[in-house]
JSON list of N, CA and C in Angstrom, two decimals:
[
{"chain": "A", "resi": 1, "resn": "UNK", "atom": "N", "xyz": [23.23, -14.55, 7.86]},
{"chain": "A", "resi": 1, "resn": "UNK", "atom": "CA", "xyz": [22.16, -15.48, 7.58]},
{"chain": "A", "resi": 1, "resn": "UNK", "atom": "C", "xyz": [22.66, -16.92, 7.71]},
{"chain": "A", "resi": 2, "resn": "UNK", "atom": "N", "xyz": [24.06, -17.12, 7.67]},
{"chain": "A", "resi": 2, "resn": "UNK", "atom": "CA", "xyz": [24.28, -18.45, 7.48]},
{"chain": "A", "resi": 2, "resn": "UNK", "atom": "C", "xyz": [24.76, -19.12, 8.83]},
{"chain": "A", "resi": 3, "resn": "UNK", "atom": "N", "xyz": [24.83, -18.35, 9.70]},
{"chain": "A", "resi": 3, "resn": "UNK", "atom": "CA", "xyz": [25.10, -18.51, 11.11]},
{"chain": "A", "resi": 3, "resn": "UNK", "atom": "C", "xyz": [23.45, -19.09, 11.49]},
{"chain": "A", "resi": 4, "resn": "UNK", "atom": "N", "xyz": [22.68, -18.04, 11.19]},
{"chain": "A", "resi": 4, "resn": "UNK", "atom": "CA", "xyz": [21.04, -18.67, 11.75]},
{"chain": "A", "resi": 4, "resn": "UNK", "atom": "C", "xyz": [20.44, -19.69, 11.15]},
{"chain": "A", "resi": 5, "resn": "UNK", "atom": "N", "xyz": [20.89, -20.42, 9.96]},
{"chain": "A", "resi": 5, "resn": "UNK", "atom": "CA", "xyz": [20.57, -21.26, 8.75]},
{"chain": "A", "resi": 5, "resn": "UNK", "atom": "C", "xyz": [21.16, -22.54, 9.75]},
{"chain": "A", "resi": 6, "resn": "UNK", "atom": "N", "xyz": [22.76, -22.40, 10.26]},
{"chain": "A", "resi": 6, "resn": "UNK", "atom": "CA", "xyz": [23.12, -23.37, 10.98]},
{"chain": "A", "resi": 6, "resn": "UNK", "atom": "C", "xyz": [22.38, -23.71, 12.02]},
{"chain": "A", "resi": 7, "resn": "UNK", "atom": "N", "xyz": [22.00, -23.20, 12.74]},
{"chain": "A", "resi": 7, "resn": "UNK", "atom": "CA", "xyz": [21.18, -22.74, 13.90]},
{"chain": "A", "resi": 7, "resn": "UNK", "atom": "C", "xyz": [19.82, -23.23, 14.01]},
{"chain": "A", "resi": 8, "resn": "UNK", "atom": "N", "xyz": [19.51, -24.37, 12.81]},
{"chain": "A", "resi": 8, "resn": "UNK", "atom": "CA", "xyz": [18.09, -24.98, 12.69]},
{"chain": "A", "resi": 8, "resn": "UNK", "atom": "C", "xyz": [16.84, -23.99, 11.94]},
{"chain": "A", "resi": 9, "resn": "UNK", "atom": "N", "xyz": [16.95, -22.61, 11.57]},
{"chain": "A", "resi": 9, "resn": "UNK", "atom": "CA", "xyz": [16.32, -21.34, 11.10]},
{"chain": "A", "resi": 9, "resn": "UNK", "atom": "C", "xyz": [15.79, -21.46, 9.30]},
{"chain": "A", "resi": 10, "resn": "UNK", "atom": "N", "xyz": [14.95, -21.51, 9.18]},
{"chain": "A", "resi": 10, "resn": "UNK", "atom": "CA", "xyz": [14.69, -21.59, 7.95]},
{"chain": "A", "resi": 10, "resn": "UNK", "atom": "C", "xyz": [14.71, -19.79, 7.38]},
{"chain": "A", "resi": 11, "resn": "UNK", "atom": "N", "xyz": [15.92, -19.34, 6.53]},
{"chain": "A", "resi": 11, "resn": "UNK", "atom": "CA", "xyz": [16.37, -17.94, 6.81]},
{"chain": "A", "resi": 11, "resn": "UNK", "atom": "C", "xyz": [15.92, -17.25, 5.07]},
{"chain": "A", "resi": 12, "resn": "UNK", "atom": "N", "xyz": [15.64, -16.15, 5.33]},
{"chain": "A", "resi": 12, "resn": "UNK", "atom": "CA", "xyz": [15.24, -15.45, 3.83]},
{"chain": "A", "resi": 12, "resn": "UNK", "atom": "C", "xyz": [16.06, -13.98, 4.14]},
{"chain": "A", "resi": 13, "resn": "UNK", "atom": "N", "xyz": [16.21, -13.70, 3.15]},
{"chain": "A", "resi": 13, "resn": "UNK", "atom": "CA", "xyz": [17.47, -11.96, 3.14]},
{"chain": "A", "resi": 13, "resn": "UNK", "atom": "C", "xyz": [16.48, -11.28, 1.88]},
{"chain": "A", "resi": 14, "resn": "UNK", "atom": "N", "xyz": [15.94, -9.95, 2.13]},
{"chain": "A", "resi": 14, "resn": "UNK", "atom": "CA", "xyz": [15.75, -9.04, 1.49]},
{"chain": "A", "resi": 14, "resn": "UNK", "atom": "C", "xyz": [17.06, -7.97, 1.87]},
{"chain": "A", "resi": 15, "resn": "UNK", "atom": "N", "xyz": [16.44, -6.87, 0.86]},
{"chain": "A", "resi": 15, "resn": "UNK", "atom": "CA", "xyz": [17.51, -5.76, 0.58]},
{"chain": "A", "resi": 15, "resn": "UNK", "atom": "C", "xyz": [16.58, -4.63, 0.67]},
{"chain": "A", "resi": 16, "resn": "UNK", "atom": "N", "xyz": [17.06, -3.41, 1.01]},
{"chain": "A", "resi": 16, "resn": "UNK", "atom": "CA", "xyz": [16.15, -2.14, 1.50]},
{"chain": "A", "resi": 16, "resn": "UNK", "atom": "C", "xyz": [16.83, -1.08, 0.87]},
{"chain": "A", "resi": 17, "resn": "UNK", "atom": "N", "xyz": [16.72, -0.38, 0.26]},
{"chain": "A", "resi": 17, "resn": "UNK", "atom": "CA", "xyz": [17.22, 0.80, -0.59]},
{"chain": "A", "resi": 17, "resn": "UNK", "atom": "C", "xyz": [16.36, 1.98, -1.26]},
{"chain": "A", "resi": 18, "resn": "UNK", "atom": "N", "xyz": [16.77, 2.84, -1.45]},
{"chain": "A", "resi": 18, "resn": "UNK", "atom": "CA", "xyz": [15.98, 4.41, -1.89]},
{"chain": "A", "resi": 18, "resn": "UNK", "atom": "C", "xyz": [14.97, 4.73, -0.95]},
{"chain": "A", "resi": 19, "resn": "UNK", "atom": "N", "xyz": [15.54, 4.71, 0.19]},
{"chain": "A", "resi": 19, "resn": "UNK", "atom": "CA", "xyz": [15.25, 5.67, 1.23]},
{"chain": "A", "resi": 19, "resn": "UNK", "atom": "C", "xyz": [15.96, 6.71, 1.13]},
{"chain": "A", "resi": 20, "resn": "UNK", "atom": "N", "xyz": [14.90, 8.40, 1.02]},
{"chain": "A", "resi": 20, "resn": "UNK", "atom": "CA", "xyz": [15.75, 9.43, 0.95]},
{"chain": "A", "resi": 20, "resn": "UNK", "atom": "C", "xyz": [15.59, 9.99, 2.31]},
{"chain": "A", "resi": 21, "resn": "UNK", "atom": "N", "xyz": [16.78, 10.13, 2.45]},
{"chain": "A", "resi": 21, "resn": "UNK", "atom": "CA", "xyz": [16.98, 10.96, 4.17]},
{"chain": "A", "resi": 21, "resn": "UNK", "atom": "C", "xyz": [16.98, 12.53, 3.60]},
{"chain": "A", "resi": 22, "resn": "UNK", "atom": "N", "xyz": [15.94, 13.27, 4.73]},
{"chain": "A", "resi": 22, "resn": "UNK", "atom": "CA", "xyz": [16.40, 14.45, 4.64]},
{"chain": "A", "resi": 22, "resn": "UNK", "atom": "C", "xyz": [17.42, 15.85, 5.91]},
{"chain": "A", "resi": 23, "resn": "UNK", "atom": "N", "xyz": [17.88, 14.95, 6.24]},
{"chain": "A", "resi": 23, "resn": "UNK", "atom": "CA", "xyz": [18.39, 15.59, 7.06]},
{"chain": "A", "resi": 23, "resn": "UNK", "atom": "C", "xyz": [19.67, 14.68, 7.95]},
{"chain": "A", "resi": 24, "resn": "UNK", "atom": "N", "xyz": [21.01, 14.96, 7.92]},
{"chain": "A", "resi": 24, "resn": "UNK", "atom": "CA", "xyz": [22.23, 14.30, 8.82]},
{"chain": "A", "resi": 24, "resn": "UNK", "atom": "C", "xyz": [22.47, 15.44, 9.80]},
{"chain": "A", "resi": 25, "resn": "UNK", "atom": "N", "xyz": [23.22, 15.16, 10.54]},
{"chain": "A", "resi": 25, "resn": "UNK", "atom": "CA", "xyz": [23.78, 16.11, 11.77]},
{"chain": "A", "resi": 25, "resn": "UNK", "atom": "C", "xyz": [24.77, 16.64, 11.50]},
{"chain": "A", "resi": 26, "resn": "UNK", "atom": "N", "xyz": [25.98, 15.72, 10.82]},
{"chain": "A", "resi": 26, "resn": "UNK", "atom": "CA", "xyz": [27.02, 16.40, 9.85]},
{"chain": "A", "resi": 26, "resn": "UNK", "atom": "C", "xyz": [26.82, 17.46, 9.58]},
{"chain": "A", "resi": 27, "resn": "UNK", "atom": "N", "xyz": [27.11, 18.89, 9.52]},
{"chain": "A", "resi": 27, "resn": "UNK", "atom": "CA", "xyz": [27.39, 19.76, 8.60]},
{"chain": "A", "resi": 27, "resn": "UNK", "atom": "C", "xyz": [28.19, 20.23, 7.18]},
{"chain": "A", "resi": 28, "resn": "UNK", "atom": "N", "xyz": [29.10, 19.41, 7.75]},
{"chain": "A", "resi": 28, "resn": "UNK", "atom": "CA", "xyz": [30.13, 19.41, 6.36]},
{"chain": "A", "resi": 28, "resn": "UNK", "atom": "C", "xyz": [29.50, 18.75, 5.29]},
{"chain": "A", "resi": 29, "resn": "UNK", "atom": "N", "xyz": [28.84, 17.31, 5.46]},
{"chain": "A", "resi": 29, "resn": "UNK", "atom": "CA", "xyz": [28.45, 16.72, 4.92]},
{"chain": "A", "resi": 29, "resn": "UNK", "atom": "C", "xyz": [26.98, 16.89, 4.28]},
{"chain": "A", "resi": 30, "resn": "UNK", "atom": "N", "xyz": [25.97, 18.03, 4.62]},
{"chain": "A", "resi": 30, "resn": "UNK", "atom": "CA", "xyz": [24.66, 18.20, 4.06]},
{"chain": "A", "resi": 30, "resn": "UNK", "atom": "C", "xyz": [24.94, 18.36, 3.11]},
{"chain": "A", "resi": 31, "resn": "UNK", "atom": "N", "xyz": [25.93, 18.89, 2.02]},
{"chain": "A", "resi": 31, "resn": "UNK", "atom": "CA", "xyz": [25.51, 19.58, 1.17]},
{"chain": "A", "resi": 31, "resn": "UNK", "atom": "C", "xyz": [25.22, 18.08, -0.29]},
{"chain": "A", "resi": 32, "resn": "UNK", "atom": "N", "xyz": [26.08, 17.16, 0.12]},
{"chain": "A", "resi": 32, "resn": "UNK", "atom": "CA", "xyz": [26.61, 15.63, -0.14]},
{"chain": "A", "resi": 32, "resn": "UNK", "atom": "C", "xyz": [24.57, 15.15, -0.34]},
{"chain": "A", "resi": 33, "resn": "UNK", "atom": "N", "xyz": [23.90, 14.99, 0.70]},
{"chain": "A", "resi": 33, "resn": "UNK", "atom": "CA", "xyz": [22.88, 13.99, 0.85]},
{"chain": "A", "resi": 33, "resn": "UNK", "atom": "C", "xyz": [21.81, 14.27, 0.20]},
{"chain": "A", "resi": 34, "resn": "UNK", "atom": "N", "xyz": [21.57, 15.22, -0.96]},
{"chain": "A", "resi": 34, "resn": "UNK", "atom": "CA", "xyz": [20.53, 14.72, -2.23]},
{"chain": "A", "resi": 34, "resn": "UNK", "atom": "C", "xyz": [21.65, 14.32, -3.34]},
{"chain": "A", "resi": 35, "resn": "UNK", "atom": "N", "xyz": [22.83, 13.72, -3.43]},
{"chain": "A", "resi": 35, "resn": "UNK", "atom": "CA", "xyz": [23.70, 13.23, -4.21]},
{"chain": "A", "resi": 35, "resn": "UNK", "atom": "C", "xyz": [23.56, 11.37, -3.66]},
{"chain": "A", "resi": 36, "resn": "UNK", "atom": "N", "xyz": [23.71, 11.69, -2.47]},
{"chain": "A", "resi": 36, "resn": "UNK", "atom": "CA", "xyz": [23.39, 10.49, -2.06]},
{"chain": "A", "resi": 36, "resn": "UNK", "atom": "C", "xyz": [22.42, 9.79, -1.78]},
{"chain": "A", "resi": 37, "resn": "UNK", "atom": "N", "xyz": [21.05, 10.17, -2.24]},
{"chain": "A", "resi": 37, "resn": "UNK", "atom": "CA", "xyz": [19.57, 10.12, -1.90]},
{"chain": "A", "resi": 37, "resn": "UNK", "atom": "C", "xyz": [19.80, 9.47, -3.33]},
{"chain": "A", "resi": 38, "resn": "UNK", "atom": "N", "xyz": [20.49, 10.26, -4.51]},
{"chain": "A", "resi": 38, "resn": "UNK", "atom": "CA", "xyz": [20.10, 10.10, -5.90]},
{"chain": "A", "resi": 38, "resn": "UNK", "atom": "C", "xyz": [21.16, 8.37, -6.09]},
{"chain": "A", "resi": 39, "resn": "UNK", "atom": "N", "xyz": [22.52, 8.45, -5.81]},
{"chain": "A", "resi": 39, "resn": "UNK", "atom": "CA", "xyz": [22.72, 7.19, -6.27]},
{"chain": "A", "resi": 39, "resn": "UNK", "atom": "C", "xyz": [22.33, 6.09, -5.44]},
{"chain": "A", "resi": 40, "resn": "UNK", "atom": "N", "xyz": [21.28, 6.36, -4.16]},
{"chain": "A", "resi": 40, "resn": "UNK", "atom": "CA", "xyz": [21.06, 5.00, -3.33]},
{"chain": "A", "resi": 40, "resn": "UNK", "atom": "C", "xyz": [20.19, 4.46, -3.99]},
{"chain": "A", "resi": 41, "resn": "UNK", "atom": "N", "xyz": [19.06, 5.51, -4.88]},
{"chain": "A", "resi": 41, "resn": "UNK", "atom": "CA", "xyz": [18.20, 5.15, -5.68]},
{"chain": "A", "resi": 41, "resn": "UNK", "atom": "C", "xyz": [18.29, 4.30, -6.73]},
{"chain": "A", "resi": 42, "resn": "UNK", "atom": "N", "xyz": [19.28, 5.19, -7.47]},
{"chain": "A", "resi": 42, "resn": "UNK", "atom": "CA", "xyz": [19.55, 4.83, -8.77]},
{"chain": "A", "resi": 42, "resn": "UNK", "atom": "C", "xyz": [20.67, 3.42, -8.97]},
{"chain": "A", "resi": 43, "resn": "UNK", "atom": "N", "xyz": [21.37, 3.66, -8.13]},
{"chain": "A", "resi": 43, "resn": "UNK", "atom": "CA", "xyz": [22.63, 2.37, -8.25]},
{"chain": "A", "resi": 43, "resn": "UNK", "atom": "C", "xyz": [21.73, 0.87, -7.59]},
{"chain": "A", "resi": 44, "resn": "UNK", "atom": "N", "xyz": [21.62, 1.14, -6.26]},
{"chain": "A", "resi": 44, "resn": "UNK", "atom": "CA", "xyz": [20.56, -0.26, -6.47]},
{"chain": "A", "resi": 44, "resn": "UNK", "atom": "C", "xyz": [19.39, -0.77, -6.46]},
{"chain": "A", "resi": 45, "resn": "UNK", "atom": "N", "xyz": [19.19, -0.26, -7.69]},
{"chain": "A", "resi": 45, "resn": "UNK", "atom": "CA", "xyz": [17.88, -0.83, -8.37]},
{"chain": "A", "resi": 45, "resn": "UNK", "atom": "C", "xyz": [18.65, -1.74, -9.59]},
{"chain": "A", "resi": 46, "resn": "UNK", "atom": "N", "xyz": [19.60, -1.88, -9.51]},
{"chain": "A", "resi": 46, "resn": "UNK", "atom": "CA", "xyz": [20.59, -3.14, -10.45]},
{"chain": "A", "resi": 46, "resn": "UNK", "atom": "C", "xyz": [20.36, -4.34, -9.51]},
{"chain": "A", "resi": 47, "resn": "UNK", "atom": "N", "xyz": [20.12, -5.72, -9.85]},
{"chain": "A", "resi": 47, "resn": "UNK", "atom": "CA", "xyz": [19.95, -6.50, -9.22]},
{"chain": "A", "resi": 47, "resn": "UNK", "atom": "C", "xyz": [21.09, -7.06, -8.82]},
{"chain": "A", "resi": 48, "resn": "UNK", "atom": "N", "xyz": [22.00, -7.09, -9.12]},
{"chain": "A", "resi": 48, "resn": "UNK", "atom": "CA", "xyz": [23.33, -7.22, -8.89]},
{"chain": "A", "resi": 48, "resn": "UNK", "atom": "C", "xyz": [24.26, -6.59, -7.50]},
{"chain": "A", "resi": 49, "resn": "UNK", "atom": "N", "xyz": [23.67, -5.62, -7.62]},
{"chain": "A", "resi": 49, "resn": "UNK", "atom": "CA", "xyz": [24.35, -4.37, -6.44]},
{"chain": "A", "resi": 49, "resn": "UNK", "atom": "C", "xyz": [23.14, -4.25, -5.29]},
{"chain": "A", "resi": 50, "resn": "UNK", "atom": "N", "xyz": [21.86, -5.26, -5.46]},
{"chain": "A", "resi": 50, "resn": "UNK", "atom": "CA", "xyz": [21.39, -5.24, -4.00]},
{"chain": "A", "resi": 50, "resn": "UNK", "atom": "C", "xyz": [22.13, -5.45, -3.21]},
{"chain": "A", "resi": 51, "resn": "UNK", "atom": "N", "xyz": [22.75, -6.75, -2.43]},
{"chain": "A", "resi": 51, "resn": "UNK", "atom": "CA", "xyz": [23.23, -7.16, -1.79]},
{"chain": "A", "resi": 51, "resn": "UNK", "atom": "C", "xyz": [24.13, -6.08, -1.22]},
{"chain": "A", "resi": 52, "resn": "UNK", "atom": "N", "xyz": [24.60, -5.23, -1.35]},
{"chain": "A", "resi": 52, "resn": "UNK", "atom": "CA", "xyz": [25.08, -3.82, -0.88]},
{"chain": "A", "resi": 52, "resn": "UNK", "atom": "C", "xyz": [24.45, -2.71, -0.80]},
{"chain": "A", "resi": 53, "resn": "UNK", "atom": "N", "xyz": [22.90, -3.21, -0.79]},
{"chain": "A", "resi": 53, "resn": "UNK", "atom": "CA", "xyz": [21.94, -1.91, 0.02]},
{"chain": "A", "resi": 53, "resn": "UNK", "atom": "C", "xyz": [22.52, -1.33, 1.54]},
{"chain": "A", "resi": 54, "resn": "UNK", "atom": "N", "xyz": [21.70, -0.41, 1.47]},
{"chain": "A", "resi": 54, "resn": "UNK", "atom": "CA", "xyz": [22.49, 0.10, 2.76]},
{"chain": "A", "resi": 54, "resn": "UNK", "atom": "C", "xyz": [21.74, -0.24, 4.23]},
{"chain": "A", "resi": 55, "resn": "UNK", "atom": "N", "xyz": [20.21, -1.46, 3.91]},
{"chain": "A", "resi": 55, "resn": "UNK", "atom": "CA", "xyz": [19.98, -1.88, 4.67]},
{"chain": "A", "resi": 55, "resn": "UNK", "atom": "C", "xyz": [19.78, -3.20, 4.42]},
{"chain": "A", "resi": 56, "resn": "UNK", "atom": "N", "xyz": [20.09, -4.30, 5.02]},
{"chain": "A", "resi": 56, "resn": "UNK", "atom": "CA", "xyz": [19.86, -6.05, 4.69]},
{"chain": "A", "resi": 56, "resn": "UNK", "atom": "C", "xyz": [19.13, -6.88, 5.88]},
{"chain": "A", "resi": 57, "resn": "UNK", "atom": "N", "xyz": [18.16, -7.16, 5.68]},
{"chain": "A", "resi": 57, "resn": "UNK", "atom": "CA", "xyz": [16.88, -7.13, 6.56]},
{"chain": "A", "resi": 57, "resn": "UNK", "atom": "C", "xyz": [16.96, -9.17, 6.06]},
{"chain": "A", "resi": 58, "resn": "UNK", "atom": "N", "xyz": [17.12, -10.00, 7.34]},
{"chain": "A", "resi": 58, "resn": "UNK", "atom": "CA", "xyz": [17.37, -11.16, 7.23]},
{"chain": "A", "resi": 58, "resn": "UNK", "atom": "C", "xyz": [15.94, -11.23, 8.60]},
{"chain": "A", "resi": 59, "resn": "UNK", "atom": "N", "xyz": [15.00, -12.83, 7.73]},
{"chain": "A", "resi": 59, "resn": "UNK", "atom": "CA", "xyz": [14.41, -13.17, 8.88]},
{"chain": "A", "resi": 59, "resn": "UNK", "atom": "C", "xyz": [14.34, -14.68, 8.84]},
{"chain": "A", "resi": 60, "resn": "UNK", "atom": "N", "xyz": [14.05, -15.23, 10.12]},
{"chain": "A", "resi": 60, "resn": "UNK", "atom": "CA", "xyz": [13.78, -16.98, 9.78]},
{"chain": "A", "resi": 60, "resn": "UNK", "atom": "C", "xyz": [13.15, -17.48, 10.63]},
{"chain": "A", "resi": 61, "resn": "UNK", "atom": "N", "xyz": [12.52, -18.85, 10.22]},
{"chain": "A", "resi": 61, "resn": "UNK", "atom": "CA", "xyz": [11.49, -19.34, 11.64]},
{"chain": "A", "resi": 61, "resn": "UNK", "atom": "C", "xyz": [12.16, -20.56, 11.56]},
{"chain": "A", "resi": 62, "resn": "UNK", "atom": "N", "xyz": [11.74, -21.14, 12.90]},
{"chain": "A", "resi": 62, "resn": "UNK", "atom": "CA", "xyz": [12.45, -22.09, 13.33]},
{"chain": "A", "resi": 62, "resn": "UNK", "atom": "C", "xyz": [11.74, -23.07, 13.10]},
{"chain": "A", "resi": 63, "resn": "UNK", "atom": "N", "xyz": [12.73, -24.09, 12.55]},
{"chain": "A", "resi": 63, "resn": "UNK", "atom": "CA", "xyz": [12.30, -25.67, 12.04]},
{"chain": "A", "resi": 63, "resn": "UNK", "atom": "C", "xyz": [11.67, -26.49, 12.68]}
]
């Protein structure tokens, strides 16, 4: 964001989290992703630990 802020961009950052996936390609790893459905949920919904959602969705319009 602070690259596009330089850049003349008037810039805003949301955070995207508790999306439950149901399905990886992994095999080893299915058995893992309603564990990980549960703490994407649960861990950031702390306002603190957005900023490490597992998606960070930045937009800006130009000045």
């Amino acid at each position: 964001a602070q690259v596009f802020a330089q850049a003349g961009f008037d810039v805003a950052t949301s955070y995207l989290s508790g999306l439950n996936y149901r399905y990886i390609a992994s095999n080893n790893l299915r058995w893992a992703l309603p564990i990980y459905n549960f703490l994407d949920d649960a861990l950031f919904r702390l306002p603190f630990l957005k900023p490490y959602s597992a998606f960070v969705l930045t937009r800006g319009v130009k000045r």
